[in-house]
């Protein structure tokens, strides 16, 4: 199975995790994900996920002028987003532990 | 592919989305493309625009919109104008049809013909005639087109109660509402705006089926056509005419 397919399930958590570090914008989120090794995720998927999380109330955004080019949209995690991240991380950890038990000889 | 081409093609793929949503997504894509290092191969980095739009839609949970509501929401300013123009055209068309269906420009022109022997009532608002077999008979009225469009006068059905053998006659266009012979047998004609003509039945007394009764004629049923529509206008006589058929009348 390709990494991109596996990532779809946790992309929402990964994006929340990046933004939870501090206010950031789309391109920086993509760069952070790539630097972390999640380079199989498409740019469109990240921007779509940002929009969905914002509509769900897990993120807030504001426009701020950038040094180069048009204004950037900066995202922050809301309290419900923080809770979503916490619950999702726990679920992911549980699944990962279960999976590790399955694959260990 | 230039960034602007890429944005245009993605925008096209999202055309069914609400106008504001599409504007936000496209604006965000523009910002993103500006952030990419100069010379980035957009198709290699982002995939084809169609795929980018599909991934964006899937990740954002934006379903494809269908139907007239989606159409109205999609390109709001343009679609609003199109919709308003269409509604205006439909409204005008309906208005035109309703107007044509109710257009009735024929009116009494102020004169007519009564049969010889008719006696005017003391009040001067009606006349009466005692039927006599074979007596010459004339009864008609003047019709004017008071509208702004020409209509075609196609006929005047004879009243079933009229005890005469008669044929329908007509005058030429009347000048100053005067009634001038010679008259001709009726044939369908165009009545121009402002024009008047005399229409009348001419014949002899006959067909007195109901003896002892009095029938009253007060109008002619003038058939006319305008565009696709044919209708009847009831044009009053100068005054109502009561025709009395006495008992003992000889009839054939």
PDB file of N, CA and C in Angstrom, chain B residues 89-155:
ATOM      1  N   UNK B  89     -37.521  38.052 -19.558  1.00  0.00           N
ATOM      2  CA  UNK B  89     -38.008  37.622 -20.881  1.00  0.00           C
ATOM      3  C   UNK B  89     -39.275  36.790 -20.735  1.00  0.00           C
ATOM      4  N   UNK B  90     -39.240  35.857 -19.756  1.00  0.00           N
ATOM      5  CA  UNK B  90     -40.420  35.010 -19.542  1.00  0.00           C
ATOM      6  C   UNK B  90     -41.608  35.871 -19.100  1.00  0.00           C
ATOM      7  N   UNK B  91     -41.326  36.818 -18.194  1.00  0.00           N
ATOM      8  CA  UNK B  91     -42.391  37.704 -17.720  1.00  0.00           C
ATOM      9  C   UNK B  91     -42.983  38.520 -18.853  1.00  0.00           C
ATOM     10  N   UNK B  92     -42.112  39.055 -19.709  1.00  0.00           N
ATOM     11  CA  UNK B  92     -42.598  39.843 -20.850  1.00  0.00           C
ATOM     12  C   UNK B  92     -43.412  38.971 -21.800  1.00  0.00           C
ATOM     13  N   UNK B  93     -42.914  37.735 -22.017  1.00  0.00           N
ATOM     14  CA  UNK B  93     -43.634  36.830 -22.921  1.00  0.00           C
ATOM     15  C   UNK B  93     -45.012  36.510 -22.359  1.00  0.00           C
ATOM     16  N   UNK B  94     -45.058  36.224 -21.048  1.00  0.00           N
ATOM     17  CA  UNK B  94     -46.359  35.925 -20.432  1.00  0.00           C
ATOM     18  C   UNK B  94     -47.261  37.150 -20.516  1.00  0.00           C
ATOM     19  N   UNK B  95     -46.687  38.315 -20.209  1.00  0.00           N
ATOM     20  CA  UNK B  95     -47.458  39.557 -20.283  1.00  0.00           C
ATOM     21  C   UNK B  95     -47.993  39.791 -21.682  1.00  0.00           C
ATOM     22  N   UNK B  96     -47.152  39.530 -22.700  1.00  0.00           N
ATOM     23  CA  UNK B  96     -47.578  39.739 -24.087  1.00  0.00           C
ATOM     24  C   UNK B  96     -48.713  38.789 -24.449  1.00  0.00           C
ATOM     25  N   UNK B  97     -48.577  37.520 -24.022  1.00  0.00           N
ATOM     26  CA  UNK B  97     -49.629  36.536 -24.335  1.00  0.00           C
ATOM     27  C   UNK B  97     -50.939  36.935 -23.660  1.00  0.00           C
ATOM     28  N   UNK B  98     -50.835  37.331 -22.376  1.00  0.00           N
ATOM     29  CA  UNK B  98     -52.048  37.727 -21.648  1.00  0.00           C
ATOM     30  C   UNK B  98     -52.689  38.939 -22.325  1.00  0.00           C
ATOM     31  N   UNK B  99     -51.837  39.880 -22.718  1.00  0.00           N
ATOM     32  CA  UNK B  99     -52.357  41.083 -23.372  1.00  0.00           C
ATOM     33  C   UNK B  99     -53.051  40.727 -24.677  1.00  0.00           C
ATOM     34  N   UNK B 100     -52.406  39.869 -25.479  1.00  0.00           N
ATOM     35  CA  UNK B 100     -52.998  39.489 -26.769  1.00  0.00           C
ATOM     36  C   UNK B 100     -54.315  38.743 -26.539  1.00  0.00           C
ATOM     37  N   UNK B 101     -54.313  37.871 -25.523  1.00  0.00           N
ATOM     38  CA  UNK B 101     -55.515  37.075 -25.257  1.00  0.00           C
ATOM     39  C   UNK B 101     -56.685  37.937 -24.774  1.00  0.00           C
ATOM     40  N   UNK B 102     -56.391  39.122 -24.274  1.00  0.00           N
ATOM     41  CA  UNK B 102     -57.486  39.965 -23.768  1.00  0.00           C
ATOM     42  C   UNK B 102     -57.693  41.219 -24.632  1.00  0.00           C
ATOM     43  N   UNK B 103     -56.936  41.316 -25.717  1.00  0.00           N
ATOM     44  CA  UNK B 103     -57.020  42.521 -26.550  1.00  0.00           C
ATOM     45  C   UNK B 103     -58.365  42.570 -27.268  1.00  0.00           C
ATOM     46  N   UNK B 104     -59.117  43.623 -27.041  1.00  0.00           N
ATOM     47  CA  UNK B 104     -60.436  43.762 -27.661  1.00  0.00           C
ATOM     48  C   UNK B 104     -60.626  45.238 -27.987  1.00  0.00           C
ATOM     49  N   UNK B 105     -60.256  45.644 -29.193  1.00  0.00           N
ATOM     50  CA  UNK B 105     -60.292  47.073 -29.517  1.00  0.00           C
ATOM     51  C   UNK B 105     -61.589  47.530 -30.188  1.00  0.00           C
ATOM     52  N   UNK B 106     -62.518  46.589 -30.444  1.00  0.00           N
ATOM     53  CA  UNK B 106     -63.713  46.977 -31.190  1.00  0.00           C
ATOM     54  C   UNK B 106     -64.744  47.630 -30.274  1.00  0.00           C
ATOM     55  N   UNK B 107     -65.370  48.685 -30.789  1.00  0.00           N
ATOM     56  CA  UNK B 107     -66.352  49.417 -29.987  1.00  0.00           C
ATOM     57  C   UNK B 107     -67.429  49.986 -30.903  1.00  0.00           C
ATOM     58  N   UNK B 108     -68.501  50.349 -30.277  1.00  0.00           N
ATOM     59  CA  UNK B 108     -69.609  50.999 -30.985  1.00  0.00           C
ATOM     60  C   UNK B 108     -69.130  52.359 -31.486  1.00  0.00           C
ATOM     61  N   UNK B 109     -69.396  52.624 -32.781  1.00  0.00           N
ATOM     62  CA  UNK B 109     -68.868  53.859 -33.368  1.00  0.00           C
ATOM     63  C   UNK B 109     -69.878  54.996 -33.381  1.00  0.00           C
ATOM     64  N   UNK B 110     -71.091  54.749 -32.872  1.00  0.00           N
ATOM     65  CA  UNK B 110     -72.020  55.860 -32.729  1.00  0.00           C
ATOM     66  C   UNK B 110     -73.128  55.923 -33.753  1.00  0.00           C
ATOM     67  N   UNK B 111     -73.444  54.843 -34.420  1.00  0.00           N
ATOM     68  CA  UNK B 111     -74.542  54.884 -35.374  1.00  0.00           C
ATOM     69  C   UNK B 111     -74.977  53.486 -35.744  1.00  0.00           C
ATOM     70  N   UNK B 112     -76.049  53.376 -36.523  1.00  0.00           N
ATOM     71  CA  UNK B 112     -76.506  52.057 -36.924  1.00  0.00           C
ATOM     72  C   UNK B 112     -77.698  52.152 -37.840  1.00  0.00           C
ATOM     73  N   UNK B 113     -78.263  51.002 -38.122  1.00  0.00           N
ATOM     74  CA  UNK B 113     -79.428  50.929 -38.994  1.00  0.00           C
ATOM     75  C   UNK B 113     -80.524  50.172 -38.253  1.00  0.00           C
ATOM     76  N   UNK B 114     -81.743  50.686 -38.328  1.00  0.00           N
ATOM     77  CA  UNK B 114     -82.891  49.993 -37.753  1.00  0.00           C
ATOM     78  C   UNK B 114     -83.861  49.665 -38.875  1.00  0.00           C
ATOM     79  N   UNK B 115     -84.698  48.661 -38.673  1.00  0.00           N
ATOM     80  CA  UNK B 115     -85.641  48.304 -39.746  1.00  0.00           C
ATOM     81  C   UNK B 115     -86.720  49.370 -39.924  1.00  0.00           C
ATOM     82  N   UNK B 116     -87.181  49.480 -41.149  1.00  0.00           N
ATOM     83  CA  UNK B 116     -88.292  50.399 -41.405  1.00  0.00           C
ATOM     84  C   UNK B 116     -89.497  49.927 -40.612  1.00  0.00           C
ATOM     85  N   UNK B 117     -90.225  50.847 -40.006  1.00  0.00           N
ATOM     86  CA  UNK B 117     -91.401  50.475 -39.224  1.00  0.00           C
ATOM     87  C   UNK B 117     -91.118  50.359 -37.758  1.00  0.00           C
ATOM     88  N   UNK B 118     -89.831  50.452 -37.361  1.00  0.00           N
ATOM     89  CA  UNK B 118     -89.503  50.390 -35.940  1.00  0.00           C
ATOM     90  C   UNK B 118     -89.977  51.660 -35.261  1.00  0.00           C
ATOM     91  N   UNK B 119     -90.559  51.511 -34.083  1.00  0.00           N
ATOM     92  CA  UNK B 119     -91.110  52.666 -33.363  1.00  0.00           C
ATOM     93  C   UNK B 119     -90.266  52.909 -32.124  1.00  0.00           C
ATOM     94  N   UNK B 120     -89.836  54.138 -31.991  1.00  0.00           N
ATOM     95  CA  UNK B 120     -88.992  54.456 -30.850  1.00  0.00           C
ATOM     96  C   UNK B 120     -89.847  54.591 -29.593  1.00  0.00           C
ATOM     97  N   UNK B 121     -89.345  54.090 -28.494  1.00  0.00           N
ATOM     98  CA  UNK B 121     -90.067  54.175 -27.231  1.00  0.00           C
ATOM     99  C   UNK B 121     -90.090  55.626 -26.773  1.00  0.00           C
ATOM    100  N   UNK B 122     -91.126  56.007 -25.969  1.00  0.00           N
ATOM    101  CA  UNK B 122     -91.208  57.396 -25.506  1.00  0.00           C
ATOM    102  C   UNK B 122     -89.949  57.852 -24.793  1.00  0.00           C
ATOM    103  N   UNK B 123     -89.332  56.958 -24.049  1.00  0.00           N
ATOM    104  CA  UNK B 123     -88.109  57.342 -23.320  1.00  0.00           C
ATOM    105  C   UNK B 123     -86.921  57.527 -24.262  1.00  0.00           C
ATOM    106  N   UNK B 124     -87.052  57.052 -25.472  1.00  0.00           N
ATOM    107  CA  UNK B 124     -85.990  57.233 -26.466  1.00  0.00           C
ATOM    108  C   UNK B 124     -84.799  56.327 -26.270  1.00  0.00           C
ATOM    109  N   UNK B 125     -84.962  55.293 -25.440  1.00  0.00           N
ATOM    110  CA  UNK B 125     -83.810  54.435 -25.196  1.00  0.00           C
ATOM    111  C   UNK B 125     -83.994  53.047 -25.797  1.00  0.00           C
ATOM    112  N   UNK B 126     -85.045  52.822 -26.566  1.00  0.00           N
ATOM    113  CA  UNK B 126     -85.245  51.537 -27.231  1.00  0.00           C
ATOM    114  C   UNK B 126     -86.253  51.736 -28.357  1.00  0.00           C
ATOM    115  N   UNK B 127     -86.404  50.682 -29.141  1.00  0.00           N
ATOM    116  CA  UNK B 127     -87.371  50.736 -30.244  1.00  0.00           C
ATOM    117  C   UNK B 127     -88.055  49.386 -30.327  1.00  0.00           C
ATOM    118  N   UNK B 128     -89.216  49.380 -30.964  1.00  0.00           N
ATOM    119  CA  UNK B 128     -89.928  48.107 -31.101  1.00  0.00           C
ATOM    120  C   UNK B 128     -90.414  47.961 -32.534  1.00  0.00           C
ATOM    121  N   UNK B 129     -90.604  46.703 -32.900  1.00  0.00           N
ATOM    122  CA  UNK B 129     -91.026  46.396 -34.269  1.00  0.00           C
ATOM    123  C   UNK B 129     -92.001  45.231 -34.207  1.00  0.00           C
ATOM    124  N   UNK B 130     -93.114  45.412 -34.921  1.00  0.00           N
ATOM    125  CA  UNK B 130     -94.065  44.305 -35.026  1.00  0.00           C
ATOM    126  C   UNK B 130     -93.683  43.500 -36.260  1.00  0.00           C
ATOM    127  N   UNK B 131     -93.471  42.215 -36.050  1.00  0.00           N
ATOM    128  CA  UNK B 131     -93.032  41.353 -37.148  1.00  0.00           C
ATOM    129  C   UNK B 131     -94.115  41.222 -38.208  1.00  0.00           C
ATOM    130  N   UNK B 132     -93.669  41.241 -39.443  1.00  0.00           N
ATOM    131  CA  UNK B 132     -94.596  40.937 -40.530  1.00  0.00           C
ATOM    132  C   UNK B 132     -93.855  40.109 -41.569  1.00  0.00           C
ATOM    133  N   UNK B 133     -94.507  39.025 -41.946  1.00  0.00           N
ATOM    134  CA  UNK B 133     -93.906  38.121 -42.926  1.00  0.00           C
ATOM    135  C   UNK B 133     -93.551  38.873 -44.208  1.00  0.00           C
ATOM    136  N   UNK B 134     -92.339  38.753 -44.677  1.00  0.00           N
ATOM    137  CA  UNK B 134     -91.923  39.330 -45.945  1.00  0.00           C
ATOM    138  C   UNK B 134     -91.577  40.801 -45.898  1.00  0.00           C
ATOM    139  N   UNK B 135     -91.681  41.398 -44.712  1.00  0.00           N
ATOM    140  CA  UNK B 135     -91.353  42.841 -44.615  1.00  0.00           C
ATOM    141  C   UNK B 135     -89.820  43.007 -44.716  1.00  0.00           C
ATOM    142  N   UNK B 136     -89.389  43.981 -45.500  1.00  0.00           N
ATOM    143  CA  UNK B 136     -87.937  44.228 -45.585  1.00  0.00           C
ATOM    144  C   UNK B 136     -87.361  44.523 -44.201  1.00  0.00           C
ATOM    145  N   UNK B 137     -86.157  44.044 -43.995  1.00  0.00           N
ATOM    146  CA  UNK B 137     -85.574  44.128 -42.651  1.00  0.00           C
ATOM    147  C   UNK B 137     -84.104  44.535 -42.750  1.00  0.00           C
ATOM    148  N   UNK B 138     -83.731  45.475 -41.928  1.00  0.00           N
ATOM    149  CA  UNK B 138     -82.316  45.875 -41.817  1.00  0.00           C
ATOM    150  C   UNK B 138     -82.022  46.124 -40.350  1.00  0.00           C
ATOM    151  N   UNK B 139     -80.893  45.608 -39.887  1.00  0.00           N
ATOM    152  CA  UNK B 139     -80.509  45.870 -38.493  1.00  0.00           C
ATOM    153  C   UNK B 139     -78.978  45.763 -38.389  1.00  0.00           C
ATOM    154  N   UNK B 140     -78.393  46.808 -37.920  1.00  0.00           N
ATOM    155  CA  UNK B 140     -76.926  46.755 -37.806  1.00  0.00           C
ATOM    156  C   UNK B 140     -76.369  47.864 -36.954  1.00  0.00           C
ATOM    157  N   UNK B 141     -75.054  47.867 -36.861  1.00  0.00           N
ATOM    158  CA  UNK B 141     -74.394  48.855 -36.024  1.00  0.00           C
ATOM    159  C   UNK B 141     -73.036  49.213 -36.620  1.00  0.00           C
ATOM    160  N   UNK B 142     -72.478  50.288 -36.130  1.00  0.00           N
ATOM    161  CA  UNK B 142     -71.169  50.691 -36.619  1.00  0.00           C
ATOM    162  C   UNK B 142     -70.095  50.223 -35.633  1.00  0.00           C
ATOM    163  N   UNK B 143     -69.006  49.755 -36.198  1.00  0.00           N
ATOM    164  CA  UNK B 143     -67.909  49.190 -35.411  1.00  0.00           C
ATOM    165  C   UNK B 143     -66.662  50.008 -35.666  1.00  0.00           C
ATOM    166  N   UNK B 144     -66.005  50.386 -34.567  1.00  0.00           N
ATOM    167  CA  UNK B 144     -64.771  51.163 -34.710  1.00  0.00           C
ATOM    168  C   UNK B 144     -63.624  50.425 -34.038  1.00  0.00           C
ATOM    169  N   UNK B 145     -62.454  50.501 -34.657  1.00  0.00           N
ATOM    170  CA  UNK B 145     -61.249  49.960 -34.024  1.00  0.00           C
ATOM    171  C   UNK B 145     -60.627  51.068 -33.174  1.00  0.00           C
ATOM    172  N   UNK B 146     -60.778  50.949 -31.866  1.00  0.00           N
ATOM    173  CA  UNK B 146     -60.247  51.977 -30.957  1.00  0.00           C
ATOM    174  C   UNK B 146     -58.842  51.648 -30.475  1.00  0.00           C
ATOM    175  N   UNK B 147     -58.297  50.536 -30.969  1.00  0.00           N
ATOM    176  CA  UNK B 147     -56.969  50.127 -30.501  1.00  0.00           C
ATOM    177  C   UNK B 147     -55.859  50.730 -31.342  1.00  0.00           C
ATOM    178  N   UNK B 148     -54.647  50.221 -31.089  1.00  0.00           N
ATOM    179  CA  UNK B 148     -53.479  50.731 -31.817  1.00  0.00           C
ATOM    180  C   UNK B 148     -52.995  49.765 -32.884  1.00  0.00           C
ATOM    181  N   UNK B 149     -53.730  48.653 -33.035  1.00  0.00           N
ATOM    182  CA  UNK B 149     -53.303  47.652 -34.008  1.00  0.00           C
ATOM    183  C   UNK B 149     -54.484  47.226 -34.872  1.00  0.00           C
ATOM    184  N   UNK B 150     -54.163  46.882 -36.094  1.00  0.00           N
ATOM    185  CA  UNK B 150     -55.192  46.421 -37.029  1.00  0.00           C
ATOM    186  C   UNK B 150     -55.697  45.039 -36.611  1.00  0.00           C
ATOM    187  N   UNK B 151     -57.003  44.858 -36.669  1.00  0.00           N
ATOM    188  CA  UNK B 151     -57.566  43.533 -36.421  1.00  0.00           C
ATOM    189  C   UNK B 151     -58.360  43.130 -37.663  1.00  0.00           C
ATOM    190  N   UNK B 152     -58.604  41.836 -37.797  1.00  0.00           N
ATOM    191  CA  UNK B 152     -59.352  41.346 -38.959  1.00  0.00           C
ATOM    192  C   UNK B 152     -60.743  40.936 -38.497  1.00  0.00           C
ATOM    193  N   UNK B 153     -61.745  41.572 -39.100  1.00  0.00           N
ATOM    194  CA  UNK B 153     -63.125  41.231 -38.771  1.00  0.00           C
ATOM    195  C   UNK B 153     -63.517  40.063 -39.669  1.00  0.00           C
ATOM    196  N   UNK B 154     -63.934  38.970 -39.048  1.00  0.00           N
ATOM    197  CA  UNK B 154     -64.138  37.740 -39.820  1.00  0.00           C
ATOM    198  C   UNK B 154     -65.609  37.360 -39.991  1.00  0.00           C
ATOM    199  N   UNK B 155     -66.513  37.998 -39.243  1.00  0.00           N
ATOM    200  CA  UNK B 155     -67.911  37.646 -39.455  1.00  0.00           C
ATOM    201  C   UNK B 155     -68.798  38.079 -38.308  1.00  0.00           C
TER     202      UNK B 155
END
